[in-house]
Short mmCIF file of C-alpha atoms and ligand atoms in Angstrom, two decimals:
data_model
loop_
_atom_site.label_atom_id
_atom_site.label_comp_id
_atom_site.label_asym_id
_atom_site.label_seq_id
_atom_site.Cartn_x
_atom_site.Cartn_y
_atom_site.Cartn_z
CA MET A 1 -6.50 -25.04 -2.40
CA GLN A 2 -9.09 -22.41 -1.56
CA ALA A 3 -8.80 -19.17 -3.48
CA VAL A 4 -10.98 -16.14 -4.04
CA ARG A 5 -11.63 -15.58 -7.76
CA TYR A 6 -13.80 -13.55 -10.08
CA HIS A 7 -14.70 -14.38 -13.66
CA GLU A 8 -16.00 -10.97 -14.74
CA PHE A 9 -15.74 -7.34 -13.63
CA GLY A 10 -18.34 -6.18 -11.15
CA GLU A 11 -19.30 -5.37 -7.58
CA VAL A 12 -18.40 -7.54 -4.56
CA ASP A 13 -20.84 -10.29 -5.54
CA VAL A 14 -18.47 -11.39 -8.34
CA LEU A 15 -16.01 -12.55 -5.65
CA HIS A 16 -16.27 -16.32 -4.99
CA LEU A 17 -14.31 -18.74 -2.82
CA GLU A 18 -13.33 -21.66 -5.08
CA HIS A 19 -11.27 -24.87 -4.99
CA ILE A 20 -8.43 -24.80 -7.52
CA PRO A 21 -5.05 -26.58 -7.90
CA VAL A 22 -2.05 -25.35 -5.92
CA PRO A 23 0.25 -23.37 -8.28
CA GLN A 24 3.69 -24.71 -9.18
CA PRO A 25 6.70 -22.42 -8.65
CA GLN A 26 8.55 -21.68 -11.90
CA ALA A 27 12.34 -21.32 -12.15
CA GLY A 28 13.49 -18.58 -9.77
CA GLU A 29 10.17 -18.58 -7.88
CA VAL A 30 9.15 -19.78 -4.45
CA LEU A 31 5.84 -21.37 -3.47
CA ILE A 32 4.33 -19.62 -0.47
CA ARG A 33 1.70 -20.80 1.98
CA VAL A 34 -0.18 -17.52 2.45
CA TYR A 35 -1.05 -16.70 6.07
CA ALA A 36 -2.43 -13.19 5.46
CA ALA A 37 -3.14 -10.96 2.44
CA GLY A 38 -3.35 -7.17 2.40
CA VAL A 39 -6.45 -5.67 0.75
CA LEU A 40 -5.21 -2.75 -1.36
CA PRO A 41 -7.55 -0.20 -2.97
CA VAL A 42 -6.13 -1.27 -6.35
CA ASP A 43 -7.57 -4.77 -5.79
CA TRP A 44 -11.18 -3.54 -5.92
CA LYS A 45 -10.38 -0.98 -8.63
CA ILE A 46 -9.18 -3.86 -10.85
CA ARG A 47 -12.24 -5.94 -9.85
CA ARG A 48 -14.52 -3.10 -10.96
CA GLY A 49 -12.66 -2.79 -14.29
CA LEU A 50 -11.49 0.71 -13.36
CA PHE A 51 -7.75 0.11 -13.53
CA PRO A 52 -5.94 0.55 -16.86
CA MET A 53 -4.30 -2.87 -17.11
CA PRO A 54 -5.03 -5.99 -19.13
CA VAL A 55 -6.80 -8.70 -17.13
CA GLN A 56 -7.11 -12.41 -17.81
CA PHE A 57 -10.13 -14.09 -16.21
CA PRO A 58 -10.50 -15.76 -13.82
CA VAL A 59 -8.60 -13.38 -11.54
CA ILE A 60 -7.28 -14.20 -8.07
CA PRO A 61 -7.12 -10.73 -6.49
CA GLY A 62 -4.38 -9.37 -4.26
CA THR A 63 -0.66 -8.71 -4.47
CA ALA A 64 0.37 -8.17 -0.83
CA PHE A 65 1.05 -11.21 1.33
CA SER A 66 2.83 -12.65 4.31
CA GLY A 67 3.40 -16.38 4.61
CA VAL A 68 5.84 -19.29 4.71
CA VAL A 69 8.04 -20.71 1.95
CA VAL A 70 6.83 -24.27 1.24
CA GLY A 71 8.36 -24.97 -2.18
CA LEU A 72 11.34 -23.90 -4.29
CA GLY A 73 11.44 -23.53 -8.08
CA GLU A 74 14.52 -24.48 -10.05
CA GLY A 75 17.59 -22.39 -9.27
CA VAL A 76 16.25 -20.71 -6.13
CA SER A 77 19.19 -20.01 -3.85
CA LYS A 78 18.09 -17.31 -1.43
CA TRP A 79 15.32 -19.14 0.45
CA GLN A 80 14.73 -22.33 2.35
CA ILE A 81 11.55 -24.23 3.11
CA GLY A 82 9.98 -22.99 6.34
CA GLU A 83 11.16 -19.36 6.21
CA SER A 84 8.54 -16.70 6.94
CA VAL A 85 8.47 -14.06 4.21
CA PHE A 86 6.44 -11.07 3.05
CA GLY A 87 6.20 -9.13 -0.19
CA ARG A 88 4.39 -8.95 -3.47
CA SER A 89 3.06 -11.53 -5.89
CA THR A 90 1.46 -10.86 -9.27
CA LYS A 91 -0.25 -14.28 -9.22
CA GLY A 92 -2.94 -13.38 -6.66
CA THR A 93 -2.67 -13.56 -2.87
CA TYR A 94 -6.30 -14.05 -1.73
CA ALA A 95 -5.50 -17.77 -1.78
CA GLU A 96 -3.96 -20.46 0.39
CA TYR A 97 -0.88 -20.59 -1.85
CA THR A 98 0.84 -18.19 -4.22
CA THR A 99 4.16 -17.96 -6.03
CA ALA A 100 6.63 -15.08 -6.22
CA PRO A 101 10.07 -14.45 -7.72
CA GLU A 102 12.69 -14.99 -5.03
CA ASP A 103 13.98 -11.42 -5.44
CA VAL A 104 10.76 -9.56 -4.58
CA ILE A 105 10.24 -11.01 -1.11
CA ALA A 106 11.97 -10.44 2.22
CA ARG A 107 12.21 -12.20 5.57
CA LYS A 108 9.27 -11.39 7.82
CA PRO A 109 10.47 -9.59 10.95
CA ALA A 110 9.98 -11.99 13.88
CA SER A 111 8.52 -9.18 15.99
CA ILE A 112 5.36 -8.81 13.88
CA THR A 113 2.50 -11.13 12.96
CA HIS A 114 1.70 -12.32 9.44
CA GLU A 115 -1.34 -10.03 9.45
CA GLU A 116 0.87 -7.04 10.24
CA ALA A 117 3.45 -8.08 7.64
CA ALA A 118 0.69 -8.32 5.00
CA THR A 119 0.17 -4.54 5.36
CA LEU A 120 3.73 -3.76 4.20
CA SER A 121 3.60 -4.40 0.43
CA GLY A 122 1.70 -1.56 -1.26
CA GLY A 123 1.72 0.31 2.08
CA ALA A 124 5.18 0.69 3.62
CA THR A 125 6.83 -0.15 0.29
CA THR A 126 4.93 2.56 -1.60
CA ALA A 127 5.63 5.06 1.17
CA TRP A 128 9.33 4.13 1.09
CA ARG A 129 9.56 4.71 -2.68
CA ALA A 130 7.62 7.98 -2.30
CA ILE A 131 9.58 9.45 0.61
CA VAL A 132 13.00 7.76 0.47
CA SER A 133 14.06 6.00 -2.77
CA GLU A 134 12.39 8.34 -5.27
CA GLY A 135 11.12 11.31 -3.22
CA ASN A 136 14.62 11.73 -1.73
CA VAL A 137 13.31 13.73 1.26
CA GLN A 138 16.05 15.59 3.14
CA PRO A 139 16.30 16.71 6.78
CA ARG A 140 14.33 19.94 7.47
CA GLU A 141 12.41 19.77 4.20
CA ARG A 142 8.69 20.49 4.54
CA VAL A 143 6.58 17.50 3.56
CA LEU A 144 2.79 17.40 3.21
CA ILE A 145 1.10 13.99 3.22
CA HIS A 146 -2.52 13.77 2.07
CA GLY A 147 -4.34 10.77 3.54
CA ALA A 148 -1.82 10.49 6.37
CA ALA A 149 -3.80 7.85 8.32
CA GLY A 150 -4.21 5.52 5.33
CA GLY A 151 -2.40 2.31 4.47
CA VAL A 152 0.35 4.28 2.67
CA GLY A 153 0.16 7.56 4.58
CA LEU A 154 0.81 6.18 8.06
CA PHE A 155 4.15 4.79 6.91
CA ALA A 156 5.02 7.91 4.91
CA VAL A 157 4.60 10.10 8.01
CA GLN A 158 7.00 7.88 9.95
CA PHE A 159 9.62 7.68 7.18
CA ALA A 160 9.61 11.45 6.60
CA LYS A 161 9.82 12.15 10.33
CA GLY A 162 12.64 9.62 10.69
CA ILE A 163 14.65 11.53 8.07
CA GLY A 164 14.17 14.74 10.05
CA ALA A 165 11.68 16.49 7.78
CA GLU A 166 8.93 18.80 8.99
CA VAL A 167 5.81 16.69 8.45
CA ILE A 168 2.28 17.94 7.93
CA GLY A 169 -0.53 15.45 7.42
CA THR A 170 -4.16 15.69 6.38
CA ALA A 171 -6.77 13.35 7.90
CA GLY A 172 -10.40 13.24 8.97
CA THR A 173 -11.43 14.29 12.51
CA ALA A 174 -11.28 10.74 13.91
CA ASN A 175 -7.67 10.29 12.75
CA VAL A 176 -6.08 13.63 13.70
CA ALA A 177 -4.75 12.45 17.09
CA TYR A 178 -3.58 9.18 15.53
CA VAL A 179 -1.50 10.93 12.85
CA LYS A 180 -0.01 13.18 15.55
CA SER A 181 0.93 10.05 17.50
CA LEU A 182 2.90 8.83 14.47
CA GLY A 183 5.11 11.93 14.78
CA ALA A 184 3.52 14.48 12.44
CA ASP A 185 4.35 18.06 13.44
CA GLN A 186 0.97 19.31 12.29
CA VAL A 187 -2.25 17.57 11.29
CA ILE A 188 -4.97 19.33 9.30
CA ASP A 189 -8.51 18.00 9.67
CA TYR A 190 -9.68 18.09 6.06
CA THR A 191 -13.33 18.11 7.13
CA ALA A 192 -12.88 21.38 9.06
CA GLU A 193 -10.03 23.29 7.39
CA ARG A 194 -8.63 23.93 3.93
CA PHE A 195 -4.97 22.88 3.86
CA GLU A 196 -4.07 25.41 1.15
CA GLU A 197 -5.04 28.25 3.51
CA ILE A 198 -2.70 26.92 6.23
CA VAL A 199 0.36 25.43 4.52
CA ARG A 200 2.80 26.94 2.04
CA ASP A 201 6.35 26.51 0.69
CA VAL A 202 6.17 22.72 0.73
CA ASP A 203 9.16 20.83 -0.71
CA LEU A 204 7.35 17.54 -1.30
CA VAL A 205 3.69 16.54 -1.32
CA LEU A 206 2.67 12.89 -1.21
CA ASP A 207 -0.86 12.80 -2.57
CA THR A 208 -2.74 9.56 -1.80
CA VAL A 209 -6.19 11.15 -2.28
CA GLY A 210 -6.31 12.71 -5.78
CA GLY A 211 -9.28 14.51 -7.34
CA GLU A 212 -10.14 17.85 -5.78
CA THR A 213 -7.38 17.44 -3.17
CA LEU A 214 -4.79 17.21 -5.96
CA ALA A 215 -6.32 20.20 -7.78
CA ARG A 216 -5.93 22.35 -4.62
CA THR A 217 -2.37 21.17 -3.96
CA TRP A 218 -0.37 23.09 -6.60
CA SER A 219 -0.45 26.39 -4.68
CA VAL A 220 1.19 24.93 -1.55
CA LEU A 221 4.29 23.65 -3.38
CA LYS A 222 7.49 25.67 -3.71
CA PRO A 223 8.66 26.34 -7.28
CA GLY A 224 10.91 23.36 -8.01
CA GLY A 225 9.00 21.27 -5.47
CA ARG A 226 8.12 17.58 -5.90
CA LEU A 227 4.66 16.05 -6.15
CA VAL A 228 4.54 12.32 -5.51
CA SER A 229 1.23 11.17 -6.89
CA ILE A 230 -0.26 7.72 -6.30
CA ALA A 231 -3.97 8.50 -6.74
CA GLY A 232 -4.76 9.56 -10.28
CA GLN A 233 -2.65 11.06 -13.02
CA PRO A 234 -1.71 14.73 -12.39
CA PRO A 235 -1.97 17.05 -15.42
CA MET A 236 1.64 17.21 -16.66
CA GLU A 237 1.13 20.53 -18.45
CA LYS A 238 0.03 22.13 -15.16
CA ALA A 239 3.07 20.65 -13.39
CA LYS A 240 5.40 22.04 -16.06
CA GLN A 241 3.87 25.52 -15.82
CA ALA A 242 4.22 25.50 -12.03
CA GLY A 243 7.80 24.16 -12.20
CA ILE A 244 6.84 21.07 -10.20
CA GLN A 245 8.52 17.69 -10.61
CA VAL A 246 5.96 14.87 -10.68
CA ILE A 247 7.08 11.50 -9.31
CA ARG A 248 5.08 8.30 -9.87
CA PRO A 249 6.70 5.72 -7.57
CA GLY A 250 7.60 2.32 -8.97
CA VAL A 251 7.57 -1.15 -7.47
CA ALA A 252 9.76 -1.78 -4.41
CA THR A 253 13.07 -3.59 -4.73
CA SER A 254 14.28 -6.30 -2.35
CA GLY A 255 16.59 -3.61 -0.90
CA ASP A 256 13.54 -1.47 -0.04
CA LEU A 257 11.85 -4.47 1.61
CA LYS A 258 14.97 -5.24 3.65
CA ALA A 259 15.34 -1.62 4.79
CA ILE A 260 11.71 -1.61 5.97
CA ALA A 261 12.15 -4.96 7.76
CA GLU A 262 15.23 -3.59 9.56
CA LEU A 263 13.29 -0.56 10.84
CA ILE A 264 10.61 -2.90 12.17
CA GLU A 265 13.18 -5.15 13.87
CA ALA A 266 14.65 -2.03 15.49
CA GLY A 267 11.19 -1.14 16.85
CA LYS A 268 11.10 2.06 14.78
CA LEU A 269 7.95 1.51 12.74
CA THR A 270 4.32 1.42 13.84
CA ILE A 271 1.89 -0.74 11.85
CA ASN A 272 -1.89 -0.51 11.97
CA ILE A 273 -4.50 -3.00 10.85
CA GLU A 274 -7.80 -1.22 10.20
CA MET A 275 -9.79 -4.48 10.24
CA SER A 276 -9.11 -8.13 9.56
CA PHE A 277 -11.49 -10.61 7.91
CA ALA A 278 -11.47 -14.35 7.24
CA LEU A 279 -10.82 -15.23 3.57
CA ALA A 280 -14.47 -16.32 3.24
CA ASP A 281 -15.54 -12.77 4.22
CA VAL A 282 -13.68 -11.18 1.30
CA ARG A 283 -16.80 -9.28 0.16
CA GLN A 284 -17.02 -7.42 3.49
CA ALA A 285 -13.26 -6.76 3.33
CA HIS A 286 -13.61 -5.12 -0.10
CA GLU A 287 -16.65 -3.13 1.04
CA LYS A 288 -14.63 -1.81 3.98
CA SER A 289 -11.66 -0.83 1.79
CA GLN A 290 -13.98 0.81 -0.75
CA THR A 291 -15.14 3.37 1.83
CA GLY A 292 -11.79 5.15 1.33
CA HIS A 293 -11.70 6.00 5.03
CA GLY A 294 -9.99 4.49 8.02
CA ARG A 295 -6.68 3.99 9.77
CA GLY A 296 -4.25 1.54 8.19
CA ARG A 297 -4.83 -1.54 6.10
CA VAL A 298 -7.69 -4.02 5.72
CA VAL A 299 -6.28 -7.55 5.94
CA LEU A 300 -7.53 -11.06 5.03
CA ARG A 301 -6.64 -13.90 7.39
CA VAL A 302 -5.91 -16.88 5.17
CA ARG A 303 -4.51 -19.26 7.78
CA ASP A 304 -5.08 -18.75 11.53
N1 NAP B 1 0.79 3.58 -7.24
C1 NAP B 1 1.00 2.89 -6.17
O1 NAP B 1 2.05 2.33 -6.04
C2 NAP B 1 -0.04 2.83 -5.09
C3 NAP B 1 0.21 2.03 -3.99
C4 NAP B 1 -0.70 2.04 -2.95
C5 NAP B 1 -1.85 2.82 -3.04
N2 NAP B 1 -2.10 3.55 -4.16
C6 NAP B 1 -3.33 4.37 -4.26
O2 NAP B 1 -3.25 5.38 -3.27
C7 NAP B 1 -4.52 5.65 -2.72
C8 NAP B 1 -4.47 5.51 -1.20
O3 NAP B 1 -4.10 4.20 -0.87
P1 NAP B 1 -4.14 3.70 0.65
O4 NAP B 1 -3.78 2.28 0.60
O5 NAP B 1 -3.34 4.60 1.52
O6 NAP B 1 -5.71 3.87 0.95
P2 NAP B 1 -6.51 3.69 2.32
O7 NAP B 1 -5.75 2.78 3.23
O8 NAP B 1 -7.90 3.34 1.94
O9 NAP B 1 -6.48 5.12 3.00
C9 NAP B 1 -7.12 6.21 2.47
C10 NAP B 1 -6.98 7.35 3.48
O10 NAP B 1 -7.37 8.56 2.84
C11 NAP B 1 -7.96 9.39 3.82
N3 NAP B 1 -8.78 10.38 3.15
C12 NAP B 1 -9.94 10.21 2.48
N4 NAP B 1 -10.35 11.39 1.96
C13 NAP B 1 -9.40 12.31 2.30
C14 NAP B 1 -9.25 13.71 2.03
N5 NAP B 1 -10.12 14.40 1.31
N6 NAP B 1 -8.14 14.33 2.53
C15 NAP B 1 -7.23 13.66 3.26
N7 NAP B 1 -7.33 12.35 3.54
C16 NAP B 1 -8.41 11.68 3.05
C17 NAP B 1 -8.71 8.45 4.74
O11 NAP B 1 -8.68 9.03 6.02
P3 NAP B 1 -9.98 9.38 6.89
O12 NAP B 1 -10.54 8.07 7.38
O13 NAP B 1 -9.41 10.22 7.97
O14 NAP B 1 -10.92 10.08 5.94
C18 NAP B 1 -7.85 7.18 4.71
O15 NAP B 1 -7.01 7.10 5.85
C19 NAP B 1 -5.48 4.68 -3.42
O16 NAP B 1 -6.07 5.36 -4.50
C20 NAP B 1 -4.58 3.59 -3.93
O17 NAP B 1 -5.08 2.90 -5.06
C21 NAP B 1 -1.21 3.57 -5.19
#
């Protein structure tokens, strides 16, 4: 099969399209023909050696995929050959085939394309953990979402609004109207205004930006408020002093995936692909994601 791999940390020129054997599904795993892979910021952070996790070279990047089940490992009972599925694989998804445990995938909603479904893992799933499963947002709570147009933020806005929260988003000038169109009550253009001078008494902040944005966020939270942080490690001592609960969302369960798929089937969730690239153009795809700006997810088309 064709797969993107790298054999050392580095910039985009370490990414190569190579011919390697098709993986075999282990017990409890399915073999998936990948149709599209989501390009997550963590993929290029790992490639650059910036992510604190052990790596075994060569690496096939990517965790998010949408595709079709083409093989079943021993004991698999939930899936049949030919079913379209989406989810997460830890074996690399920038490849024609990958494998995944049968429990961490879900049926692809028929109403969306594989490219759209490839934006869900690490996008909608992270937003769901942040706002619903772990953030536990309640109706009428005030929620601030930093990076509201991004691959996680655009889903978080919709989930929080769906619960009945008051939703405030931050985005660059080009994305203000877009975030409003997702249902946000208020959108702050971070290039023109300082959010901490406009917003206060926030129950939950989802920070997808980190750095200086995180440092300026403490003052907008209510005492006892929740900070869901997915971009950098917040100083825990500071959180304790301010009486803020810090939440670092975990990996989605199959229940989370199913709940997201149901919202899509019901026509209640908008998806946005920032740009899609052929697998062979993976270097451009990473360069695009590395800008840290845009609306929605960068996607690789693995099979047209
Ligand atoms: N722990 C986890 O489970 C997890 C999962 C997914 C992602 N993450 C991390 O979360 C971060 C965001 O991921 P993503 O997939 O949403 O990234 P993304 O798709 O690249 O989106 C980033 C967004 O941030 C916005 N932005 C940039 N600077 C900003 C600022 N100063 N204030 C407000 N918005 C700003 C950009 O909007 P403009 O174009 O308008 O500037 C863009 O829409 C990354 O660091 C990623 O690694 C963690």
